[in-house]
Tab-separated table of C-alpha atoms in Angstrom:
chain	number	residue	atom	x	y	z
A	1	MET	CA	-47.145	165.367	-17.759
A	2	LYS	CA	-45.454	164.754	-14.402
A	3	ILE	CA	-41.712	164.072	-14.151
A	4	ALA	CA	-39.920	163.142	-10.933
A	5	LEU	CA	-36.223	163.607	-10.221
A	6	MET	CA	-34.224	162.150	-7.351
A	7	ASP	CA	-30.862	162.719	-5.664
A	8	SER	CA	-29.501	162.930	-2.156
A	9	GLY	CA	-29.205	166.720	-2.498
A	10	ILE	CA	-29.392	169.593	-4.949
A	11	GLY	CA	-27.278	168.012	-7.691
A	12	LEU	CA	-30.589	167.289	-9.431
A	13	LEU	CA	-31.161	171.015	-10.028
A	14	ALA	CA	-29.377	171.082	-13.393
A	15	ALA	CA	-31.514	168.284	-14.866
A	16	THR	CA	-34.639	169.764	-13.267
A	17	ALA	CA	-33.995	173.121	-14.907
A	18	ALA	CA	-33.365	171.370	-18.248
A	19	VAL	CA	-36.724	169.573	-17.975
A	20	ARG	CA	-38.368	172.848	-17.027
A	21	ARG	CA	-36.987	174.613	-20.092
A	22	LEU	CA	-38.073	171.819	-22.438
A	23	ARG	CA	-41.538	171.425	-20.898
A	24	PRO	CA	-42.636	174.401	-18.775
A	25	ASP	CA	-46.066	172.772	-18.573
A	26	ALA	CA	-44.776	169.625	-16.808
A	27	ASP	CA	-45.445	169.067	-13.115
A	28	LEU	CA	-42.207	168.323	-11.263
A	29	VAL	CA	-41.579	166.151	-8.202
A	30	LEU	CA	-38.136	166.488	-6.600
A	31	SER	CA	-37.294	163.719	-4.137
A	32	LEU	CA	-34.211	164.448	-1.996
A	33	ASP	CA	-32.665	162.622	0.954
A	34	PRO	CA	-31.355	165.139	3.507
A	35	ASP	CA	-31.542	162.457	6.231
A	36	GLY	CA	-29.136	160.211	4.288
A	37	MET	CA	-26.961	162.780	2.537
A	38	PRO	CA	-24.290	162.433	1.220
A	39	TRP	CA	-24.655	159.173	-0.664
A	40	GLY	CA	-21.107	159.066	-2.019
A	41	PRO	CA	-19.359	157.587	1.055
A	42	ARG	CA	-22.043	154.888	1.562
A	43	THR	CA	-21.564	151.280	0.555
A	44	PRO	CA	-23.287	150.330	-2.723
A	45	GLN	CA	-25.822	148.282	-0.761
A	46	ASP	CA	-26.654	151.105	1.648
A	47	LEU	CA	-26.802	153.672	-1.149
A	48	THR	CA	-29.187	151.441	-3.093
A	49	ARG	CA	-31.414	151.115	-0.027
A	50	ARG	CA	-31.576	154.897	0.397
A	51	ALA	CA	-32.149	155.426	-3.326
A	52	LEU	CA	-35.028	152.942	-3.383
A	53	ALA	CA	-36.729	154.745	-0.497
A	54	VAL	CA	-36.346	158.127	-2.194
A	55	ALA	CA	-37.592	156.701	-5.504
A	56	GLU	CA	-40.610	155.076	-3.889
A	57	ALA	CA	-41.548	158.376	-2.233
A	58	ALA	CA	-41.490	159.958	-5.682
A	59	ALA	CA	-43.371	157.042	-7.246
A	60	ALA	CA	-46.194	157.522	-4.747
A	61	ARG	CA	-46.909	160.843	-6.500
A	62	ARG	CA	-47.571	158.892	-9.725
A	63	PRO	CA	-45.009	160.489	-12.081
A	64	ASP	CA	-44.827	159.523	-15.731
A	65	ALA	CA	-41.029	159.126	-15.517
A	66	LEU	CA	-38.250	159.234	-12.916
A	67	ILE	CA	-34.810	160.778	-13.526
A	68	ILE	CA	-31.890	159.779	-11.295
A	69	GLY	CA	-30.163	163.150	-11.053
A	70	CYS	CA	-26.965	161.667	-9.607
A	71	ASN	CA	-24.049	159.867	-11.246
A	72	THR	CA	-23.177	157.808	-8.159
A	73	ALA	CA	-26.752	156.613	-7.622
A	74	THR	CA	-26.963	155.678	-11.294
A	75	VAL	CA	-23.807	153.579	-11.023
A	76	HIS	CA	-24.956	151.608	-8.000
A	77	ALA	CA	-28.762	151.697	-7.935
A	78	LEU	CA	-30.060	151.925	-11.518
A	79	PRO	CA	-30.669	148.155	-11.954
A	80	ALA	CA	-32.527	147.939	-8.621
A	81	LEU	CA	-34.613	151.031	-9.370
A	82	ARG	CA	-35.589	149.757	-12.795
A	83	ALA	CA	-36.453	146.346	-11.366
A	84	ARG	CA	-38.699	147.992	-8.774
A	85	LEU	CA	-40.444	150.646	-10.908
A	86	GLU	CA	-40.402	149.659	-14.576
A	87	PRO	CA	-42.301	149.206	-16.806
A	88	GLY	CA	-44.871	151.342	-14.987
A	89	ILE	CA	-42.480	154.271	-14.490
A	90	PRO	CA	-39.527	154.642	-16.886
A	91	VAL	CA	-36.280	155.289	-14.982
A	92	ILE	CA	-33.590	157.426	-16.651
A	93	GLY	CA	-30.038	157.383	-15.285
A	94	THR	CA	-27.290	160.003	-15.522
A	95	VAL	CA	-24.051	158.979	-17.260
A	96	PRO	CA	-20.971	161.218	-17.722
A	97	ALA	CA	-20.826	162.669	-21.244
A	98	ILE	CA	-17.623	160.822	-22.162
A	99	LYS	CA	-18.865	159.695	-25.580
A	100	PRO	CA	-19.564	163.193	-26.995
A	101	ALA	CA	-16.356	164.519	-25.418
A	102	ALA	CA	-14.306	161.806	-27.112
A	103	ALA	CA	-16.006	162.552	-30.435
A	104	GLY	CA	-14.315	165.964	-30.329
A	105	GLY	CA	-10.985	164.203	-30.720
A	106	GLY	CA	-8.891	166.480	-28.528
A	107	PRO	CA	-7.441	165.635	-25.134
A	108	PHE	CA	-10.069	165.966	-22.438
A	109	ALA	CA	-10.437	165.730	-18.671
A	110	ILE	CA	-13.166	164.140	-16.583
A	111	TRP	CA	-13.885	165.999	-13.366
A	112	ALA	CA	-15.541	163.587	-10.925
A	113	THR	CA	-15.802	162.807	-7.245
A	114	PRO	CA	-12.796	161.010	-5.731
A	115	ALA	CA	-14.925	157.859	-5.356
A	116	THR	CA	-15.826	157.831	-9.057
A	117	THR	CA	-12.374	158.822	-10.348
A	118	GLY	CA	-10.503	155.693	-11.328
A	119	SER	CA	-13.518	153.479	-10.623
A	120	PRO	CA	-14.158	150.419	-12.820
A	121	TYR	CA	-17.377	152.116	-13.970
A	122	GLN	CA	-15.655	155.259	-15.235
A	123	ARG	CA	-12.702	153.326	-16.654
A	124	GLY	CA	-15.178	151.138	-18.547
A	125	LEU	CA	-16.819	154.192	-20.127
A	126	ILE	CA	-13.390	155.505	-21.158
A	127	GLU	CA	-12.475	152.168	-22.735
A	128	ASP	CA	-15.816	151.921	-24.541
A	129	PHE	CA	-16.035	155.466	-25.875
A	130	ALA	CA	-12.618	157.155	-25.706
A	131	ASP	CA	-10.181	154.540	-26.962
A	132	GLY	CA	-7.200	156.317	-28.511
A	133	VAL	CA	-8.093	159.739	-27.073
A	134	ALA	CA	-5.980	161.308	-24.314
A	135	VAL	CA	-8.085	161.352	-21.138
A	136	THR	CA	-7.168	162.667	-17.687
A	137	GLU	CA	-9.281	161.692	-14.702
A	138	VAL	CA	-9.391	164.571	-12.208
A	139	PRO	CA	-10.576	163.915	-8.628
A	140	CYS	CA	-12.446	166.951	-7.310
A	141	TYR	CA	-11.973	166.845	-3.551
A	142	GLY	CA	-14.796	168.543	-1.676
A	143	LEU	CA	-16.391	170.203	-4.699
A	144	ALA	CA	-19.761	168.421	-4.593
A	145	GLU	CA	-20.050	169.106	-0.861
A	146	ALA	CA	-19.138	172.763	-1.324
A	147	VAL	CA	-21.739	173.171	-4.080
A	148	GLU	CA	-24.358	171.373	-1.975
A	149	HIS	CA	-23.952	173.939	0.797
A	150	ALA	CA	-23.352	176.918	-1.528
A	151	ASP	CA	-20.088	177.541	0.352
A	152	GLU	CA	-18.431	180.148	-1.851
A	153	ALA	CA	-14.943	179.918	-0.356
A	154	ALA	CA	-14.948	176.123	-0.460
A	155	ILE	CA	-16.206	176.107	-4.064
A	156	GLU	CA	-13.426	178.480	-5.111
A	157	ALA	CA	-10.755	176.382	-3.367
A	158	ALA	CA	-12.034	173.056	-4.731
A	159	VAL	CA	-12.317	174.359	-8.302
A	160	ALA	CA	-8.798	175.821	-8.129
A	161	ALA	CA	-7.383	172.540	-6.789
A	162	ALA	CA	-9.016	170.503	-9.570
A	163	ALA	CA	-7.937	173.006	-12.210
A	164	ALA	CA	-4.337	172.591	-11.021
A	165	LEU	CA	-4.639	168.844	-11.730
A	166	THR	CA	-6.014	169.452	-15.239
A	167	PRO	CA	-3.413	169.400	-18.058
A	168	ASP	CA	-2.896	172.655	-19.924
A	169	ASP	CA	-3.663	171.122	-23.317
A	170	VAL	CA	-7.169	169.828	-22.610
A	171	THR	CA	-9.799	171.161	-24.999
A	172	THR	CA	-12.804	169.721	-23.159
A	173	VAL	CA	-13.922	168.968	-19.610
A	174	VAL	CA	-16.592	166.383	-18.806
A	175	LEU	CA	-18.559	167.303	-15.693
A	176	GLY	CA	-18.852	163.860	-14.128
A	177	CYS	CA	-20.970	164.889	-11.130
A	178	THR	CA	-24.317	166.648	-11.451
A	179	HIS	CA	-23.384	169.170	-8.755
A	180	TYR	CA	-20.581	170.495	-10.956
A	181	GLU	CA	-23.015	171.711	-13.598
A	182	LEU	CA	-24.264	174.307	-11.118
A	183	VAL	CA	-20.816	175.981	-11.150
A	184	SER	CA	-19.881	175.253	-14.757
A	185	GLU	CA	-18.873	178.803	-15.611
A	186	ARG	CA	-16.496	178.938	-12.643
A	187	ILE	CA	-14.945	175.707	-13.865
A	188	ARG	CA	-14.614	177.147	-17.364
A	189	ALA	CA	-12.902	180.273	-16.050
A	190	ALA	CA	-10.486	178.228	-13.938
A	191	VAL	CA	-9.437	175.821	-16.703
A	192	GLN	CA	-9.441	178.103	-19.767
A	193	ARG	CA	-5.848	178.792	-20.845
A	194	PRO	CA	-4.902	182.123	-22.468
A	195	GLY	CA	-4.399	181.776	-26.191
A	196	PHE	CA	-6.266	178.460	-26.423
A	197	PRO	CA	-9.649	177.953	-28.151
A	198	PRO	CA	-12.715	178.302	-25.905
A	199	LEU	CA	-12.977	175.358	-23.532
A	200	VAL	CA	-15.829	172.924	-24.210
A	201	LEU	CA	-17.804	171.681	-21.193
A	202	HIS	CA	-19.968	168.562	-21.362
A	203	GLY	CA	-22.656	168.086	-18.743
A	204	SER	CA	-25.470	165.563	-18.697
A	205	ALA	CA	-28.541	167.602	-17.777
A	206	GLY	CA	-29.782	168.428	-21.274
A	207	ALA	CA	-29.301	164.892	-22.572
A	208	VAL	CA	-31.047	163.371	-19.554
A	209	ALA	CA	-34.044	165.696	-19.897
A	210	ALA	CA	-34.333	164.920	-23.622
A	211	GLN	CA	-34.073	161.181	-22.936
A	212	ALA	CA	-36.909	161.382	-20.399
A	213	LEU	CA	-39.162	162.936	-23.023
A	214	ARG	CA	-38.154	160.286	-25.563
A	215	ARG	CA	-38.993	157.504	-23.112
A	216	LEU	CA	-42.443	159.072	-22.738
A	217	GLY	CA	-42.935	159.538	-26.477
A	218	ALA	CA	-43.250	163.288	-25.851
A	219	GLN	CA	-41.798	166.217	-27.760
A	220	PRO	CA	-40.031	169.278	-26.372
A	221	ALA	CA	-42.420	172.215	-26.120
A	222	PRO	CA	-40.429	175.131	-24.716
A	223	LEU	CA	-43.224	177.558	-25.634
A	224	ALA	CA	-45.906	175.581	-23.793
A	225	PRO	CA	-47.862	177.383	-21.069
A	226	VAL	CA	-45.739	178.049	-17.995
A	227	ASN	CA	-48.085	176.279	-15.595
A	228	GLY	CA	-46.186	173.246	-14.262
A	229	THR	CA	-46.278	172.733	-10.495
A	230	LEU	CA	-43.519	171.738	-8.066
A	231	THR	CA	-43.511	169.208	-5.225
A	232	ILE	CA	-40.477	168.845	-2.942
A	233	LEU	CA	-39.995	165.637	-0.919
A	234	LEU	CA	-37.312	165.563	1.796
A	235	SER	CA	-36.604	161.960	2.791
A	236	GLY	CA	-40.238	161.251	1.975
A	237	ARG	CA	-41.732	164.298	3.734
A	238	GLU	CA	-43.213	167.172	1.776
A	239	GLY	CA	-41.165	170.304	2.290
A	240	ALA	CA	-39.507	173.292	0.650
A	241	LEU	CA	-36.588	173.719	-1.708
A	242	PRO	CA	-33.390	173.731	0.401
A	243	GLU	CA	-32.105	177.254	0.964
A	244	PRO	CA	-28.682	176.655	-0.711
A	245	ALA	CA	-30.520	175.853	-3.967
A	246	LEU	CA	-31.443	179.516	-4.277
A	247	ALA	CA	-27.774	180.448	-4.646
A	248	TYR	CA	-27.921	179.009	-8.175
A	249	GLU	CA	-29.808	180.152	-11.251
A	250	GLU	CA	-31.324	176.675	-11.615
A	251	GLY	CA	-32.762	176.836	-8.109
A	252	ARG	CA	-34.136	180.339	-8.551
A	253	LEU	CA	-35.858	179.194	-11.745
A	254	LEU	CA	-37.818	176.644	-9.692
A	255	LYS	CA	-38.609	179.075	-6.876
A	256	ALA	CA	-41.217	180.723	-9.092
A	257	LEU	CA	-43.192	177.498	-9.623
A	258	SER	CA	-46.540	177.014	-7.921
A	259	PRO	CA	-46.659	174.243	-5.322
A	260	ALA	CA	-48.757	171.237	-6.261
A	261	ARG	CA	-52.163	170.966	-4.531
């Protein structure tokens, strides 16, 4: 089995690690776009153009499925990617876990990039899945960029700023950007209020990995042989895992994989 994942940067690490844990025998292809990063400030048309190029670089390695490890790229480019690659290669997008958060019933916050916060896309998900539940949209200025560069001081400042915008009574936080999952425990520590029940965090990585296997008709096999290989594509060129990825457990997990031949 070969599964590809794409993003402009290392936000795809959380979903990659989730795939790795479910299927340690799967070969992985990570297609990043350092030449075009970040995608967030780009127009939808330009972002879609970059995403198609990154996806086609991955598709050339003949994966069985492609995961878009980025919320923003899913919003703007999923239809174009599916039109280009399916049915030959199933394409799985990443959607904020608003539905399971709303099922908990308590007030919750959605941490997302400033561009996504308040967007028609996110508001539509809230209307569809969280009607009648108290929801606070929290713009996280600079957090994705800080995580991308493993800038410890900037991560700390951005998490603290977003936590200050998060109401005291929230019981759950939805991590609406894949980068945020790499610092989830820092977010938990910043938002958890003394005397309140343990904060619930909802990311997307596990659900996306499971959905990829379902689309392939495959079952999780966490005890399978640990022999999957790793290919890294950087704006279409074969390369190495970016150094900041090794600051995170998810990146270090991949460091041990053998390169594909």
